[in-house]
PDB file of C-alpha atoms in Angstrom:
ATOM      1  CA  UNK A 188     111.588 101.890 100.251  1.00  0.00           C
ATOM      2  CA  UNK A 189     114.645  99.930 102.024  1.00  0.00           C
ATOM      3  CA  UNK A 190     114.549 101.343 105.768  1.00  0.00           C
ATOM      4  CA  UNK A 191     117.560 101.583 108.524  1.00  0.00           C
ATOM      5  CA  UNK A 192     116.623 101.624 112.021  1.00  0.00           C
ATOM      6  CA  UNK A 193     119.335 102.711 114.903  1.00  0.00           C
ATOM      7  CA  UNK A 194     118.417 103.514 118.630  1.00  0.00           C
ATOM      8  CA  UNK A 195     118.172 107.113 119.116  1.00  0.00           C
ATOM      9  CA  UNK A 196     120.752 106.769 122.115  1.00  0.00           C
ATOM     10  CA  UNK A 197     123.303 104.588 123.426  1.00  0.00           C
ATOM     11  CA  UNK A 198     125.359 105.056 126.788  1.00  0.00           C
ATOM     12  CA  UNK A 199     129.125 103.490 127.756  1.00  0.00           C
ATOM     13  CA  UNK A 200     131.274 103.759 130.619  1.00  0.00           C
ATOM     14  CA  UNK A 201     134.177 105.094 129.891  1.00  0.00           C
ATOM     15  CA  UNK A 202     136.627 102.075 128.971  1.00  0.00           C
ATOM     16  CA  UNK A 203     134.037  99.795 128.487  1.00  0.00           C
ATOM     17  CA  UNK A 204     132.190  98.311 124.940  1.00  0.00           C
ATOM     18  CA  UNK A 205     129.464 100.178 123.263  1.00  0.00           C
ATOM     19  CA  UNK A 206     127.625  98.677 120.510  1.00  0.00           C
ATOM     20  CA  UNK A 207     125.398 100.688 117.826  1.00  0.00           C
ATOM     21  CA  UNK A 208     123.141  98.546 116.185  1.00  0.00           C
ATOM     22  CA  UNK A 209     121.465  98.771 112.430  1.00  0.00           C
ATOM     23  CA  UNK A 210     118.501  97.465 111.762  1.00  0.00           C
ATOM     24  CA  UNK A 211     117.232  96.366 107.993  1.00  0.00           C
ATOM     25  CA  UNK A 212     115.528  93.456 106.277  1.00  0.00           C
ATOM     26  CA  UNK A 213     118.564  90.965 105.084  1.00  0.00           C
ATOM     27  CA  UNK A 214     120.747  93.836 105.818  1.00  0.00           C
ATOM     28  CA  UNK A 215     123.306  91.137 105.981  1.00  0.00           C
ATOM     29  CA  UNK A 216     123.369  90.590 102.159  1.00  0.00           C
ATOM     30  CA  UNK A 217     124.549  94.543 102.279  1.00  0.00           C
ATOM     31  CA  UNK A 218     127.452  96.170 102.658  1.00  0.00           C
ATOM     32  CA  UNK A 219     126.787  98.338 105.503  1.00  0.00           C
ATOM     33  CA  UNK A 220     129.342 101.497 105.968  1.00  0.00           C
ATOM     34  CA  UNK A 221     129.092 103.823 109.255  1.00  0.00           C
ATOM     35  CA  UNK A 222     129.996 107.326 109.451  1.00  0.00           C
ATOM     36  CA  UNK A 223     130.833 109.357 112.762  1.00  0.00           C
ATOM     37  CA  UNK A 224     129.632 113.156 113.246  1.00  0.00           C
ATOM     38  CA  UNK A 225     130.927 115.235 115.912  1.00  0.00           C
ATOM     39  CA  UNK A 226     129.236 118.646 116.608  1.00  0.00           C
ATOM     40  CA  UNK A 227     129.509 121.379 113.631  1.00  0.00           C
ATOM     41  CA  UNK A 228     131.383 119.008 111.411  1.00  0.00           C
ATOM     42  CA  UNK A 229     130.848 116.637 108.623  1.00  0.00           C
ATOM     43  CA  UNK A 230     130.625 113.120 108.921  1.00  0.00           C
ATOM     44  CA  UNK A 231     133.983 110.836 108.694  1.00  0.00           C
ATOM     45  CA  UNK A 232     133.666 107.283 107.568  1.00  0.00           C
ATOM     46  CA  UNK A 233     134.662 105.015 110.378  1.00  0.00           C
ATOM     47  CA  UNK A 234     133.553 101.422 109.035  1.00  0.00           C
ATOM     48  CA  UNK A 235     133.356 100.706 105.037  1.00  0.00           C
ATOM     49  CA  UNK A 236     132.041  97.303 103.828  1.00  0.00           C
ATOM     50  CA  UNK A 237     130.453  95.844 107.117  1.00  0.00           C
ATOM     51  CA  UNK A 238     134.460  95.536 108.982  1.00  0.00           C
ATOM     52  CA  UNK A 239     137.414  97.362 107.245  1.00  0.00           C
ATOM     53  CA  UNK A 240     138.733 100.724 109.103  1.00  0.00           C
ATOM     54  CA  UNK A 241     139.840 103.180 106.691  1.00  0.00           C
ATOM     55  CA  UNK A 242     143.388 104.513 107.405  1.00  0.00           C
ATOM     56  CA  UNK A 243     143.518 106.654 110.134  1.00  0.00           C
ATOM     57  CA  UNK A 244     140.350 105.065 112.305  1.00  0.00           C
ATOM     58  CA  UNK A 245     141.528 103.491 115.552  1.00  0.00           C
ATOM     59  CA  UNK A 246     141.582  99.969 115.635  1.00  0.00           C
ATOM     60  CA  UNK A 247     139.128  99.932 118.979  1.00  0.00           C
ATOM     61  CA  UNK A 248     136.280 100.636 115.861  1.00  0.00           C
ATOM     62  CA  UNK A 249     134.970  97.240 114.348  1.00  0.00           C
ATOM     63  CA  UNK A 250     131.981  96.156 112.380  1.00  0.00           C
ATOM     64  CA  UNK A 251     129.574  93.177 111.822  1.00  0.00           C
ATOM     65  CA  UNK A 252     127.169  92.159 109.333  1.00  0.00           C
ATOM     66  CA  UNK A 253     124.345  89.438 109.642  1.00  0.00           C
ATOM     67  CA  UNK A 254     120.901  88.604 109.275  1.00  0.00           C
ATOM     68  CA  UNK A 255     118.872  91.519 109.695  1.00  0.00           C
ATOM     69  CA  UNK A 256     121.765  93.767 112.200  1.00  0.00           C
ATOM     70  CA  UNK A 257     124.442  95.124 111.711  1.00  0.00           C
ATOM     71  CA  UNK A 258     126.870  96.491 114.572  1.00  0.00           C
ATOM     72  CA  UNK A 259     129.554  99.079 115.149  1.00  0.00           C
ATOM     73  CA  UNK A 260     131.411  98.087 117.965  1.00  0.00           C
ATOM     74  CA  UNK A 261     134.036 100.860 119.936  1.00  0.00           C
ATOM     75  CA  UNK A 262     136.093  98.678 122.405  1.00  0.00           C
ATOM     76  CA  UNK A 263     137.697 100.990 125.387  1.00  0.00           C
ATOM     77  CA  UNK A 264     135.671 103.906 124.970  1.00  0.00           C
ATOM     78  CA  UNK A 265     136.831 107.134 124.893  1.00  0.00           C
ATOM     79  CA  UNK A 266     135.666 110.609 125.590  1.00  0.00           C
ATOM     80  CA  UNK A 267     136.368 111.750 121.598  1.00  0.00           C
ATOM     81  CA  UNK A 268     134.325 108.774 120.778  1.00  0.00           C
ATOM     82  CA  UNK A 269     130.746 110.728 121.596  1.00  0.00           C
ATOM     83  CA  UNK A 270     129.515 111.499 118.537  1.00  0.00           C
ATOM     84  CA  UNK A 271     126.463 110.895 116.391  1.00  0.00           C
ATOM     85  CA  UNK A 272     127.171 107.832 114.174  1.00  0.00           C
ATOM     86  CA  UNK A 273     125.109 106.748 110.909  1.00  0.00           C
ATOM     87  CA  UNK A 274     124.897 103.573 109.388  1.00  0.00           C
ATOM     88  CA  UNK A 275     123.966 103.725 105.758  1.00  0.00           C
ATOM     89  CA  UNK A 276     123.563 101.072 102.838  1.00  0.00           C
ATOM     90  CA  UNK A 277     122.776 100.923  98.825  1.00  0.00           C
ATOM     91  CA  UNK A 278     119.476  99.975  98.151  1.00  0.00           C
ATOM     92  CA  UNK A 279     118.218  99.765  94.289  1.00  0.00           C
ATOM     93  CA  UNK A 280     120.717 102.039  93.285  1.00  0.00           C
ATOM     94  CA  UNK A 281     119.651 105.322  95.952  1.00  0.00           C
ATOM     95  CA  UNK A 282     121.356 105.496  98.819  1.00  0.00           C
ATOM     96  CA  UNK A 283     119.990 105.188 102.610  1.00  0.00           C
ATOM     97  CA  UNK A 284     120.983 106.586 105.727  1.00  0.00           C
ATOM     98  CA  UNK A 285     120.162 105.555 109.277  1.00  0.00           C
ATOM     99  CA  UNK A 286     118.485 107.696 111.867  1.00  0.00           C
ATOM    100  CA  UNK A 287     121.945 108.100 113.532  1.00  0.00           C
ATOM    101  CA  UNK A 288     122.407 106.932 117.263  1.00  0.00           C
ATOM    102  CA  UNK A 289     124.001 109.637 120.102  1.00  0.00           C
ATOM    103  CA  UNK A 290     126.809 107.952 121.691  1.00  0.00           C
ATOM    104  CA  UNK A 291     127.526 108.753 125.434  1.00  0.00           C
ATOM    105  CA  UNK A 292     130.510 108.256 127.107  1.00  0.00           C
ATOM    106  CA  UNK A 293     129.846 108.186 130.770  1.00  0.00           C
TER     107      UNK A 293
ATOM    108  CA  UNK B  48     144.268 113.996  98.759  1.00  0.00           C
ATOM    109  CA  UNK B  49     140.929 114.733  97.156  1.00  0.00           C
ATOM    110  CA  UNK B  50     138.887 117.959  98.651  1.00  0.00           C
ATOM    111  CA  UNK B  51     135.602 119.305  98.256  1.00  0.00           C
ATOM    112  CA  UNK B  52     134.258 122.761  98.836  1.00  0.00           C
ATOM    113  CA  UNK B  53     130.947 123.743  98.725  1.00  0.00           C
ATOM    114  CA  UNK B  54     129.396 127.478  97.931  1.00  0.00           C
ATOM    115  CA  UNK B  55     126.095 129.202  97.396  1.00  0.00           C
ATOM    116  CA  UNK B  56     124.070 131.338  98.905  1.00  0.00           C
ATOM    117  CA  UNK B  57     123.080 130.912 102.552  1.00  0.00           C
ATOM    118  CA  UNK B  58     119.717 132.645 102.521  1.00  0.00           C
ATOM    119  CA  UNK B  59     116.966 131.339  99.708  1.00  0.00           C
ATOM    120  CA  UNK B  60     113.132 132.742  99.616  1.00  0.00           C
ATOM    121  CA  UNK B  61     110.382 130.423  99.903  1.00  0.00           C
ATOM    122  CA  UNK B  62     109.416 129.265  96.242  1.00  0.00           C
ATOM    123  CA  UNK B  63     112.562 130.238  94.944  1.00  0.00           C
ATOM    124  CA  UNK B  64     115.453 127.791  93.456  1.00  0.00           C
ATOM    125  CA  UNK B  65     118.647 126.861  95.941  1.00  0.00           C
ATOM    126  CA  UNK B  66     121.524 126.235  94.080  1.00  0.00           C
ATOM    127  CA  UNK B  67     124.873 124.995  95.243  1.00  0.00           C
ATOM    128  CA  UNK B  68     127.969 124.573  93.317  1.00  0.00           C
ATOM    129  CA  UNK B  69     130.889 121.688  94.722  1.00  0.00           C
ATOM    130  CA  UNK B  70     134.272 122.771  93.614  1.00  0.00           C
ATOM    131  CA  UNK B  71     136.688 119.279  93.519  1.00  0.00           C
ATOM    132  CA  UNK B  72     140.493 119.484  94.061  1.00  0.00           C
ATOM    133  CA  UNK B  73     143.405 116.901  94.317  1.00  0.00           C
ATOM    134  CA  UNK B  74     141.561 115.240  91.668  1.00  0.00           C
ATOM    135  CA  UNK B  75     139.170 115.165  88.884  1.00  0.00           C
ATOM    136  CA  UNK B  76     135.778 114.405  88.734  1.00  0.00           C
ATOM    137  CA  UNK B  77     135.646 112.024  85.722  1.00  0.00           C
ATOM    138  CA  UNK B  78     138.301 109.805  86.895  1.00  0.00           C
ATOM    139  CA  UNK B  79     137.655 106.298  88.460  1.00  0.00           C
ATOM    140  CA  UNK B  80     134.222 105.172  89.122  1.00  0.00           C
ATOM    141  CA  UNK B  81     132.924 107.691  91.637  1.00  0.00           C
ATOM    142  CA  UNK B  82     129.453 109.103  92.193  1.00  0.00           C
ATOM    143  CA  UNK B  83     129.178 112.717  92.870  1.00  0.00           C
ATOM    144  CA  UNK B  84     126.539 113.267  95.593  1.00  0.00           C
ATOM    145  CA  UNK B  85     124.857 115.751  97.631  1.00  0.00           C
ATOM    146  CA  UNK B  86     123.557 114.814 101.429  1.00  0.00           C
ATOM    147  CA  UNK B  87     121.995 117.219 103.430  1.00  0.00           C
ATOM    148  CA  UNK B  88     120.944 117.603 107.261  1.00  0.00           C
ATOM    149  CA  UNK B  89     118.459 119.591 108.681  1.00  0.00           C
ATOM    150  CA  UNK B  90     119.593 121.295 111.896  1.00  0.00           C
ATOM    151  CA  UNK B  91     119.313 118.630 114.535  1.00  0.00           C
ATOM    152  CA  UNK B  92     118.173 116.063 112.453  1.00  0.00           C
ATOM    153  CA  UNK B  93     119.859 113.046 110.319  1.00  0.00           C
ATOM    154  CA  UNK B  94     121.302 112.600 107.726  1.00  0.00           C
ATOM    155  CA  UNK B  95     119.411 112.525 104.012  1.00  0.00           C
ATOM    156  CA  UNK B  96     120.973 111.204 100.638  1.00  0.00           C
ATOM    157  CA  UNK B  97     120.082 114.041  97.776  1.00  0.00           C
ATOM    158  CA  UNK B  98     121.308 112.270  94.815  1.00  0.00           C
ATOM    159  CA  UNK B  99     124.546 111.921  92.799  1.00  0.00           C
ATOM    160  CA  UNK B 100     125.789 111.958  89.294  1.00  0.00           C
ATOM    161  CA  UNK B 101     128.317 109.935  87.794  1.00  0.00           C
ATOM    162  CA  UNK B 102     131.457 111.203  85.640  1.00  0.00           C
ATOM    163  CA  UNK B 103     129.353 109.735  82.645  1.00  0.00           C
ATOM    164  CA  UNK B 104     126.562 112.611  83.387  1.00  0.00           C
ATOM    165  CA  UNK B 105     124.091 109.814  84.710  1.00  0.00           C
ATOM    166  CA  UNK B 106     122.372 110.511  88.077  1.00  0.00           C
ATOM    167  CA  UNK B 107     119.387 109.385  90.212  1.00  0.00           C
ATOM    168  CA  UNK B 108     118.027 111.071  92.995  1.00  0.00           C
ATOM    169  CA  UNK B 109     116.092 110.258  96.397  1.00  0.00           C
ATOM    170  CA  UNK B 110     112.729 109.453  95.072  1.00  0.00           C
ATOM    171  CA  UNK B 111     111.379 111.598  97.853  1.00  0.00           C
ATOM    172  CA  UNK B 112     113.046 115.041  96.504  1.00  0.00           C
ATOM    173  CA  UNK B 113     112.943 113.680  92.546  1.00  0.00           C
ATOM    174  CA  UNK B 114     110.812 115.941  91.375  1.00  0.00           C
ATOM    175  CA  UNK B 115     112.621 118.896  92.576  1.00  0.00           C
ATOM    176  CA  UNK B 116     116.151 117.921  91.898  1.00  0.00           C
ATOM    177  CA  UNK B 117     118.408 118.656  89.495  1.00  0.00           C
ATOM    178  CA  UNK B 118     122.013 117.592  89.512  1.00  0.00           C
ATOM    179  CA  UNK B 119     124.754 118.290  86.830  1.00  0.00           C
ATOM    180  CA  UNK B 120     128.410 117.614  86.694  1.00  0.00           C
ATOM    181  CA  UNK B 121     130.720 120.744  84.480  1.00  0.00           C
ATOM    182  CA  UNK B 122     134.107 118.886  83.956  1.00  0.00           C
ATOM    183  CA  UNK B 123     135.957 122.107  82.520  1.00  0.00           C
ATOM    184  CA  UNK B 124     135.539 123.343  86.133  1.00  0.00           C
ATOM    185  CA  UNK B 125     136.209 120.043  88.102  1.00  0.00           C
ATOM    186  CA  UNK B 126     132.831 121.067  89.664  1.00  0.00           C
ATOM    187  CA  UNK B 127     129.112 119.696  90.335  1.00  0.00           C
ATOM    188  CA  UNK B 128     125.928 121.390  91.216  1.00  0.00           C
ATOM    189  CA  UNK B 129     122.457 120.964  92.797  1.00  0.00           C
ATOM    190  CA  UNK B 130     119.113 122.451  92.432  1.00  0.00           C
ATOM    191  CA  UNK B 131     116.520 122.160  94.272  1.00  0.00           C
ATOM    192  CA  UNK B 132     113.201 123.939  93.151  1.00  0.00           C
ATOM    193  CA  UNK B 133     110.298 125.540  94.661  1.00  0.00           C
ATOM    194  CA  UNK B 134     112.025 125.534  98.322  1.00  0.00           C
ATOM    195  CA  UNK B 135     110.159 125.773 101.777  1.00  0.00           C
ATOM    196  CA  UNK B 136     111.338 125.691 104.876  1.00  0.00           C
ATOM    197  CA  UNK B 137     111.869 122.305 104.969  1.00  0.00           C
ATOM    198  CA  UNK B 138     114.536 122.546 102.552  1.00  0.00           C
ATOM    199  CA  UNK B 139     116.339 124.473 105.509  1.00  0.00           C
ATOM    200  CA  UNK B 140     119.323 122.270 106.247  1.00  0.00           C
ATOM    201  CA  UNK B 141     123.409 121.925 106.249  1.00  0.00           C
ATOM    202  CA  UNK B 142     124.044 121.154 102.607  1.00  0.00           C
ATOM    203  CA  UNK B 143     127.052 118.443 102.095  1.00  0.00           C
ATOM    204  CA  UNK B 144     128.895 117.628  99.080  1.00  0.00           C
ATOM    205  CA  UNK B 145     130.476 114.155  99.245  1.00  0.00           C
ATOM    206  CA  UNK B 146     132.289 111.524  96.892  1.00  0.00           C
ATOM    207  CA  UNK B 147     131.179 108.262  96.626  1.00  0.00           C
ATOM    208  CA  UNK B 148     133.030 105.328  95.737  1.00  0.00           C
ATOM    209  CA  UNK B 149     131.252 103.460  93.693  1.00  0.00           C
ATOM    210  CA  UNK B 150     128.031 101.066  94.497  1.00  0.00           C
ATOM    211  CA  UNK B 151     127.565  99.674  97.024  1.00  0.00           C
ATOM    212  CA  UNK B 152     130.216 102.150  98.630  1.00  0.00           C
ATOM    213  CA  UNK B 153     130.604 104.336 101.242  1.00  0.00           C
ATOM    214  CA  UNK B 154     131.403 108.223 101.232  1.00  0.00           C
ATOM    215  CA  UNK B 155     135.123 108.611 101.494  1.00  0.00           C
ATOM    216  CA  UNK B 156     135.920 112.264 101.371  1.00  0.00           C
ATOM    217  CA  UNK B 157     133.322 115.220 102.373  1.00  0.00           C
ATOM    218  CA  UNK B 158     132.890 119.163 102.160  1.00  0.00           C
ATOM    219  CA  UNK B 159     132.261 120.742 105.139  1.00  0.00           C
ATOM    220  CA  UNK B 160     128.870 121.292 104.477  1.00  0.00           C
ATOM    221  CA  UNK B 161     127.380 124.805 103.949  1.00  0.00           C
ATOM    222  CA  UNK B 162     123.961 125.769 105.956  1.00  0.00           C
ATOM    223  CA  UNK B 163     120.661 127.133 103.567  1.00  0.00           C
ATOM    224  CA  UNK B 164     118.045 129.109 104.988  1.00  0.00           C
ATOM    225  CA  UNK B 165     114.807 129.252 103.611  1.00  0.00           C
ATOM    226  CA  UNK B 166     113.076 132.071 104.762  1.00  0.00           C
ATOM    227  CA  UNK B 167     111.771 135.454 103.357  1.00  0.00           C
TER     228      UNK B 167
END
């Protein structure tokens, strides 16, 4: 079975660039959507189809695709931006999540 | 805007079937090409696809859960439901409802997600 890996943890000074990898074999021919989950609440879909923001999501949130990573990228970090974020994928028609990676904002 | 609401019971016996019913409004569930799915979360863990159904009464499930899972779709309702058979308490998790839209696509719209607790 298709497998995402994301570091457990990733830390970012406030106002500075954090980036959230995922990890899968030719994830690049994917599209890779990530999801952000704040305490208590359900996920909200920050990045669809490797780059495009859904309406509503802050610019600062971007997305790449290639190879075998793909990366969310939060430019100017805020304090609302520590969260729990999954990246997740289609593989063979079932569906696969990441691990999910704890942003800090320091 | 589309909403989902999940219900059940919080509190299932070991052995015993959990069952979960996802009530749609602002739209209907056999319109477009969505898949209805169900993700859950155990409490401080990840997130783990269930399965989904589409409007045409097809579904597939996560391999790993398969043989436990049933998922069916009741359009005079605007509704879908899981099952999930002979629970233990690793079934214990937050239980979302969530549309899909469309392979390879992402989950656009969520329920809030409704805890189970296994335990006798």
């Amino acid at each position: 079975s298709y497998e995402l890996t994301q570091p457990l943890s990733v830390s970012v000074a406030l106002g500075q660039t954090a980036r959230i990898t995922c990890g899968g074999n030719n994830i690049g021919s994917k599209n890779v959507h990530w999801y952000q989950q704040k305490p208590g609440q359900a996920p909200v879909l920050v990045i669809y189809r490797d780059s495009n923001r859904p309406s509503g999501i802050p610019e600062r949130f971007s997305g790449s695709n290639s190879g075998n990573t793909a990366t969310l990228t939060i430019s100017r970090a805020q304090a609302g931006d520590e969260s729990d974020y999954y990246c997740q994928v289609w593989d063979s028609s079932t569906v696969v999540f990441g691990g999910g990676t704890k942003l800090t904002v320091l | 805007q589309v909403q989902l609401q999940e219900s059940g019971p919080g509190l299932v016996k070991p052995s015993e079937t959990l069952s979960l019913t996802c009530t749609v409004s602002g739209g209907s569930v056999t319109s477009g090409s969505y898949y209805w799915s169900w993700i859950r979360q155990p409490p401080g863990k990840g997130l783990e696809w269930i399965g989904y159904i589409y409007n045409t009464g097809s579904t597939n499930y996560n391999p790993s859960l398969k043989s436990r899972v049933t998922i069916s779709l009741d359009t005079s309702k605007n509704h879908f439901s899981l099952q999930l058979n002979s629970v233990t308490a690793a079934d214990t998790a937050v239980y979302y409802c969530a549309r899909n839209r469309g392979g390879p696509g992402d989950f656009d719209s969520w329920g809030q997600g409704t805890l189970v607790t296994v335990s006798s």
